[in-house]
Amino acid sequence: MAQNPARRVALTDAAVDVLAEQGARGLTFRAVDVRAGVPIGTASNYFAGRDALLDQTARHIHHRLTPDPVIIGELLRAPRDRALVTALMHDLVRRIDADRAGYLALLELRLEATRRPEIRALLTTTIREQLEANIAYHLDEGLPGDRETVVTLYLAMTGLLVEHLTLPGVLGPDALPALVGTLVARTVPGA
Amino acid sequence: MAQNPARRVALTDAAVDVLAEQGARGLTFRAVDVRAGVPIGTASNYFAGRDALLDQTARHIHHRLTPDPVIIGELLRAPRDRALVTALMHDLVRRIDADRAGYLALLELRLEATRRPEIRALLTTTIREQLEANIAYHLDEGLPGDRETVVTLYLAMTGLLVEHLTLPGVLGPDALPALVGTLVARTVPGA
């Protein structure tokens, strides 16, 4: 396998764009090469097969969507209350709005997982680790609520993000900030 | 346009299967004809174009997922409390488990909506009407909570169903019934 790290990142970024724009069925080595503007045949030197490409793309999306430690550090100066959870959820929405292709590509990968057991196994591990890390973070930082609070909020935010990114008119395009507040207020215990 | 109602239903059922199995990009008139086992060229006699096919498929999925009035009638003999909301949500999960292809096809249509404004407009109307009908039903039947309760529960159930249908191992395959109870308990007010 070829090892130029910058080129590997460029190829996985291109894979994210292909997934978001054309769906999982459009994701071929050739489409990735074209999207990345590299010679045909390049992607096949970086990934052992299509499943490896899909797996590394999923991990890369989670990396792209990772919070900025400076922003989170600033937010965490505040008291551990519902307002802080709301601010953290607004930051999540901000990151996903700034990387729509990343989140849409992840939804495409979820649907591809229903068709390909190898992808399902890989993606299950990645997303379960992410959820467990979120739960541990919430509890370790002393944010209000228990494990079930985090799972409930995670599921409600997943529903909100799917709705917002795919059919924003259902909830109304300006309804999002208020809805984030509603979801936190309805799922996270007060002081 | 050809008008054999049974054949129209068979063609939209086939479109649901093609969407679930191959994704939106696989949905062509030809693929629908093949899946339905009818002569090539049949689907093009029933739908004015691909957007019309996608729109009628979305409506058909909502029809397939409609509650059985007998089951709902039985459930609604109970007091209007949180336990009844939980029972209604279990019935929703049961219907979607019985029609996985329908719900997965709807997710494919959501992703296709991000690429095609015509589909976005049509699907937004269909799903907004469905959500407003759910809200009105909840309030008219005197179920506990307000409009925001229903929206919060709708979003949390959307997140749960996406997770359950695409990556059941993230939450654990046996976790679903308990999680339905958790979501209702955390979002719907008690007596």
PDB file of C-alpha atoms in Angstrom, chain B residues 21-180:
ATOM      1  CA  GLU B  21     -31.692  -3.061  -1.889  1.00  0.00           C
ATOM      2  CA  GLN B  22     -29.767  -0.831  -4.286  1.00  0.00           C
ATOM      3  CA  GLY B  23     -30.171   2.732  -3.077  1.00  0.00           C
ATOM      4  CA  ALA B  24     -31.706   5.683  -4.880  1.00  0.00           C
ATOM      5  CA  ARG B  25     -29.110   5.548  -7.635  1.00  0.00           C
ATOM      6  CA  GLY B  26     -30.307   2.060  -8.559  1.00  0.00           C
ATOM      7  CA  LEU B  27     -33.903   3.200  -9.027  1.00  0.00           C
ATOM      8  CA  THR B  28     -34.654   3.202 -12.738  1.00  0.00           C
ATOM      9  CA  PHE B  29     -37.848   2.290 -14.583  1.00  0.00           C
ATOM     10  CA  ARG B  30     -36.012  -0.740 -15.900  1.00  0.00           C
ATOM     11  CA  ALA B  31     -34.982  -1.905 -12.392  1.00  0.00           C
ATOM     12  CA  VAL B  32     -38.601  -1.518 -11.224  1.00  0.00           C
ATOM     13  CA  ASP B  33     -39.903  -3.542 -14.184  1.00  0.00           C
ATOM     14  CA  VAL B  34     -37.367  -6.298 -13.499  1.00  0.00           C
ATOM     15  CA  ARG B  35     -38.135  -6.366  -9.742  1.00  0.00           C
ATOM     16  CA  ALA B  36     -41.900  -6.458 -10.405  1.00  0.00           C
ATOM     17  CA  GLY B  37     -41.493  -9.202 -13.023  1.00  0.00           C
ATOM     18  CA  VAL B  38     -43.342  -7.227 -15.712  1.00  0.00           C
ATOM     19  CA  PRO B  39     -42.303  -6.500 -19.307  1.00  0.00           C
ATOM     20  CA  ILE B  40     -39.637  -3.800 -19.715  1.00  0.00           C
ATOM     21  CA  GLY B  41     -41.443  -0.553 -20.491  1.00  0.00           C
ATOM     22  CA  THR B  42     -44.372  -1.137 -18.113  1.00  0.00           C
ATOM     23  CA  ALA B  43     -43.335   1.327 -15.364  1.00  0.00           C
ATOM     24  CA  SER B  44     -42.911   4.126 -17.892  1.00  0.00           C
ATOM     25  CA  ASN B  45     -46.610   3.710 -18.740  1.00  0.00           C
ATOM     26  CA  TYR B  46     -47.597   4.296 -15.089  1.00  0.00           C
ATOM     27  CA  PHE B  47     -45.383   7.214 -14.034  1.00  0.00           C
ATOM     28  CA  ALA B  48     -44.778  10.466 -15.919  1.00  0.00           C
ATOM     29  CA  GLY B  49     -41.113  10.459 -14.902  1.00  0.00           C
ATOM     30  CA  ARG B  50     -38.644   9.387 -12.229  1.00  0.00           C
ATOM     31  CA  ASP B  51     -39.724  12.189  -9.849  1.00  0.00           C
ATOM     32  CA  ALA B  52     -43.366  11.059 -10.115  1.00  0.00           C
ATOM     33  CA  LEU B  53     -42.255   7.503  -9.353  1.00  0.00           C
ATOM     34  CA  LEU B  54     -40.247   8.684  -6.309  1.00  0.00           C
ATOM     35  CA  ASP B  55     -43.152  10.813  -5.041  1.00  0.00           C
ATOM     36  CA  GLN B  56     -45.738   8.054  -5.377  1.00  0.00           C
ATOM     37  CA  THR B  57     -43.318   5.613  -3.763  1.00  0.00           C
ATOM     38  CA  ALA B  58     -42.929   7.907  -0.743  1.00  0.00           C
ATOM     39  CA  ARG B  59     -46.722   8.171  -0.365  1.00  0.00           C
ATOM     40  CA  HIS B  60     -47.056   4.430  -0.798  1.00  0.00           C
ATOM     41  CA  ILE B  61     -44.523   3.787   1.990  1.00  0.00           C
ATOM     42  CA  HIS B  62     -46.542   5.970   4.371  1.00  0.00           C
ATOM     43  CA  HIS B  63     -49.606   3.980   3.388  1.00  0.00           C
ATOM     44  CA  ARG B  64     -47.780   0.685   4.046  1.00  0.00           C
ATOM     45  CA  LEU B  65     -46.647   1.931   7.466  1.00  0.00           C
ATOM     46  CA  THR B  66     -50.118   3.184   8.497  1.00  0.00           C
ATOM     47  CA  PRO B  67     -51.336   1.685  11.799  1.00  0.00           C
ATOM     48  CA  ASP B  68     -53.891  -1.113  11.731  1.00  0.00           C
ATOM     49  CA  PRO B  69     -57.133   0.555  12.964  1.00  0.00           C
ATOM     50  CA  VAL B  70     -58.190  -2.624  14.792  1.00  0.00           C
ATOM     51  CA  ILE B  71     -54.941  -2.780  16.808  1.00  0.00           C
ATOM     52  CA  ILE B  72     -55.020   0.951  17.536  1.00  0.00           C
ATOM     53  CA  GLY B  73     -58.687   0.725  18.496  1.00  0.00           C
ATOM     54  CA  GLU B  74     -57.856  -2.010  21.022  1.00  0.00           C
ATOM     55  CA  LEU B  75     -54.965  -0.003  22.462  1.00  0.00           C
ATOM     56  CA  LEU B  76     -57.063   3.151  22.801  1.00  0.00           C
ATOM     57  CA  ARG B  77     -59.436   1.461  25.276  1.00  0.00           C
ATOM     58  CA  ALA B  78     -56.738   2.080  27.900  1.00  0.00           C
ATOM     59  CA  PRO B  79     -56.352   5.223  30.039  1.00  0.00           C
ATOM     60  CA  ARG B  80     -54.544   8.138  28.381  1.00  0.00           C
ATOM     61  CA  ASP B  81     -51.248   7.770  30.184  1.00  0.00           C
ATOM     62  CA  ARG B  82     -47.577   7.147  29.576  1.00  0.00           C
ATOM     63  CA  ALA B  83     -48.134   3.376  29.406  1.00  0.00           C
ATOM     64  CA  LEU B  84     -50.480   3.907  26.460  1.00  0.00           C
ATOM     65  CA  VAL B  85     -47.922   6.077  24.651  1.00  0.00           C
ATOM     66  CA  THR B  86     -45.360   3.313  25.244  1.00  0.00           C
ATOM     67  CA  ALA B  87     -47.750   0.716  23.780  1.00  0.00           C
ATOM     68  CA  LEU B  88     -48.329   2.929  20.723  1.00  0.00           C
ATOM     69  CA  MET B  89     -44.558   3.298  20.220  1.00  0.00           C
ATOM     70  CA  HIS B  90     -44.108  -0.492  20.502  1.00  0.00           C
ATOM     71  CA  ASP B  91     -46.764  -0.844  17.801  1.00  0.00           C
ATOM     72  CA  LEU B  92     -44.823   1.620  15.607  1.00  0.00           C
ATOM     73  CA  VAL B  93     -41.618  -0.394  16.051  1.00  0.00           C
ATOM     74  CA  ARG B  94     -43.520  -3.611  15.289  1.00  0.00           C
ATOM     75  CA  ARG B  95     -44.875  -2.157  12.029  1.00  0.00           C
ATOM     76  CA  ILE B  96     -41.457  -0.922  10.944  1.00  0.00           C
ATOM     77  CA  ASP B  97     -39.779  -4.219  11.866  1.00  0.00           C
ATOM     78  CA  ALA B  98     -42.399  -5.903   9.695  1.00  0.00           C
ATOM     79  CA  ASP B  99     -41.600  -3.541   6.805  1.00  0.00           C
ATOM     80  CA  ARG B 100     -37.880  -2.848   7.055  1.00  0.00           C
ATOM     81  CA  ALA B 101     -37.668  -2.267   3.304  1.00  0.00           C
ATOM     82  CA  GLY B 102     -40.298   0.484   3.554  1.00  0.00           C
ATOM     83  CA  TYR B 103     -38.454   2.455   6.230  1.00  0.00           C
ATOM     84  CA  LEU B 104     -35.034   1.946   4.594  1.00  0.00           C
ATOM     85  CA  ALA B 105     -36.476   3.110   1.261  1.00  0.00           C
ATOM     86  CA  LEU B 106     -37.736   6.243   3.013  1.00  0.00           C
ATOM     87  CA  LEU B 107     -34.203   6.930   4.288  1.00  0.00           C
ATOM     88  CA  GLU B 108     -32.914   6.499   0.730  1.00  0.00           C
ATOM     89  CA  LEU B 109     -35.527   8.984  -0.467  1.00  0.00           C
ATOM     90  CA  ARG B 110     -34.405  11.447   2.237  1.00  0.00           C
ATOM     91  CA  LEU B 111     -30.836  11.243   0.939  1.00  0.00           C
ATOM     92  CA  GLU B 112     -32.034  11.567  -2.651  1.00  0.00           C
ATOM     93  CA  ALA B 113     -33.903  14.710  -1.503  1.00  0.00           C
ATOM     94  CA  THR B 114     -30.553  16.332  -0.654  1.00  0.00           C
ATOM     95  CA  ARG B 115     -29.620  15.983  -4.336  1.00  0.00           C
ATOM     96  CA  ARG B 116     -32.950  16.740  -6.044  1.00  0.00           C
ATOM     97  CA  PRO B 117     -34.987  19.839  -5.100  1.00  0.00           C
ATOM     98  CA  GLU B 118     -38.191  18.424  -6.666  1.00  0.00           C
ATOM     99  CA  ILE B 119     -38.001  15.353  -4.455  1.00  0.00           C
ATOM    100  CA  ARG B 120     -37.154  17.519  -1.437  1.00  0.00           C
ATOM    101  CA  ALA B 121     -40.292  19.632  -1.954  1.00  0.00           C
ATOM    102  CA  LEU B 122     -42.586  16.630  -2.426  1.00  0.00           C
ATOM    103  CA  LEU B 123     -41.149  14.631   0.475  1.00  0.00           C
ATOM    104  CA  THR B 124     -41.170  17.650   2.805  1.00  0.00           C
ATOM    105  CA  THR B 125     -44.912  18.043   2.228  1.00  0.00           C
ATOM    106  CA  THR B 126     -45.611  14.344   2.794  1.00  0.00           C
ATOM    107  CA  ILE B 127     -43.558  14.066   5.981  1.00  0.00           C
ATOM    108  CA  ARG B 128     -44.678  17.408   7.427  1.00  0.00           C
ATOM    109  CA  GLU B 129     -48.315  16.400   6.952  1.00  0.00           C
ATOM    110  CA  GLN B 130     -47.560  13.093   8.673  1.00  0.00           C
ATOM    111  CA  LEU B 131     -45.891  14.822  11.641  1.00  0.00           C
ATOM    112  CA  GLU B 132     -48.708  17.374  11.983  1.00  0.00           C
ATOM    113  CA  ALA B 133     -51.257  14.527  11.860  1.00  0.00           C
ATOM    114  CA  ASN B 134     -49.339  12.724  14.633  1.00  0.00           C
ATOM    115  CA  ILE B 135     -49.297  15.870  16.778  1.00  0.00           C
ATOM    116  CA  ALA B 136     -53.023  16.503  16.250  1.00  0.00           C
ATOM    117  CA  TYR B 137     -53.827  12.865  17.011  1.00  0.00           C
ATOM    118  CA  HIS B 138     -51.808  12.884  20.239  1.00  0.00           C
ATOM    119  CA  LEU B 139     -53.483  16.080  21.468  1.00  0.00           C
ATOM    120  CA  ASP B 140     -57.000  15.202  20.265  1.00  0.00           C
ATOM    121  CA  GLU B 141     -56.854  11.795  21.955  1.00  0.00           C
ATOM    122  CA  GLY B 142     -55.850  13.453  25.216  1.00  0.00           C
ATOM    123  CA  LEU B 143     -52.489  11.688  25.460  1.00  0.00           C
ATOM    124  CA  PRO B 144     -50.133  13.273  28.011  1.00  0.00           C
ATOM    125  CA  GLY B 145     -47.893  16.169  27.021  1.00  0.00           C
ATOM    126  CA  ASP B 146     -47.994  19.043  24.557  1.00  0.00           C
ATOM    127  CA  ARG B 147     -46.886  19.721  20.990  1.00  0.00           C
ATOM    128  CA  GLU B 148     -43.206  19.832  22.016  1.00  0.00           C
ATOM    129  CA  THR B 149     -43.614  16.445  23.713  1.00  0.00           C
ATOM    130  CA  VAL B 150     -44.710  14.888  20.446  1.00  0.00           C
ATOM    131  CA  VAL B 151     -41.924  16.558  18.440  1.00  0.00           C
ATOM    132  CA  THR B 152     -39.295  15.447  20.984  1.00  0.00           C
ATOM    133  CA  LEU B 153     -40.629  11.882  21.013  1.00  0.00           C
ATOM    134  CA  TYR B 154     -40.839  11.859  17.199  1.00  0.00           C
ATOM    135  CA  LEU B 155     -37.181  12.904  16.886  1.00  0.00           C
ATOM    136  CA  ALA B 156     -35.989  10.427  19.527  1.00  0.00           C
ATOM    137  CA  MET B 157     -37.939   7.590  17.869  1.00  0.00           C
ATOM    138  CA  THR B 158     -36.491   8.614  14.484  1.00  0.00           C
ATOM    139  CA  GLY B 159     -32.987   8.353  15.943  1.00  0.00           C
ATOM    140  CA  LEU B 160     -33.835   4.997  17.543  1.00  0.00           C
ATOM    141  CA  LEU B 161     -35.284   3.574  14.317  1.00  0.00           C
ATOM    142  CA  VAL B 162     -32.343   4.750  12.201  1.00  0.00           C
ATOM    143  CA  GLU B 163     -29.928   3.143  14.671  1.00  0.00           C
ATOM    144  CA  HIS B 164     -32.008  -0.035  15.008  1.00  0.00           C
ATOM    145  CA  LEU B 165     -32.481  -0.572  11.271  1.00  0.00           C
ATOM    146  CA  THR B 166     -28.993   0.342  10.082  1.00  0.00           C
ATOM    147  CA  LEU B 167     -26.628  -0.691  12.919  1.00  0.00           C
ATOM    148  CA  PRO B 168     -28.609  -2.713  15.489  1.00  0.00           C
ATOM    149  CA  GLY B 169     -25.403  -3.738  17.279  1.00  0.00           C
ATOM    150  CA  VAL B 170     -24.679  -0.170  18.443  1.00  0.00           C
ATOM    151  CA  LEU B 171     -27.496  -0.202  21.006  1.00  0.00           C
ATOM    152  CA  GLY B 172     -27.600  -4.000  21.257  1.00  0.00           C
ATOM    153  CA  PRO B 173     -30.247  -6.074  19.455  1.00  0.00           C
ATOM    154  CA  ASP B 174     -32.170  -6.880  22.639  1.00  0.00           C
ATOM    155  CA  ALA B 175     -32.050  -3.333  23.972  1.00  0.00           C
ATOM    156  CA  LEU B 176     -34.840  -2.043  21.763  1.00  0.00           C
ATOM    157  CA  PRO B 177     -37.981  -2.714  23.885  1.00  0.00           C
ATOM    158  CA  ALA B 178     -36.373  -1.251  27.008  1.00  0.00           C
ATOM    159  CA  LEU B 179     -35.138   1.769  25.038  1.00  0.00           C
ATOM    160  CA  VAL B 180     -38.647   2.501  23.751  1.00  0.00           C
TER     161      VAL B 180
END
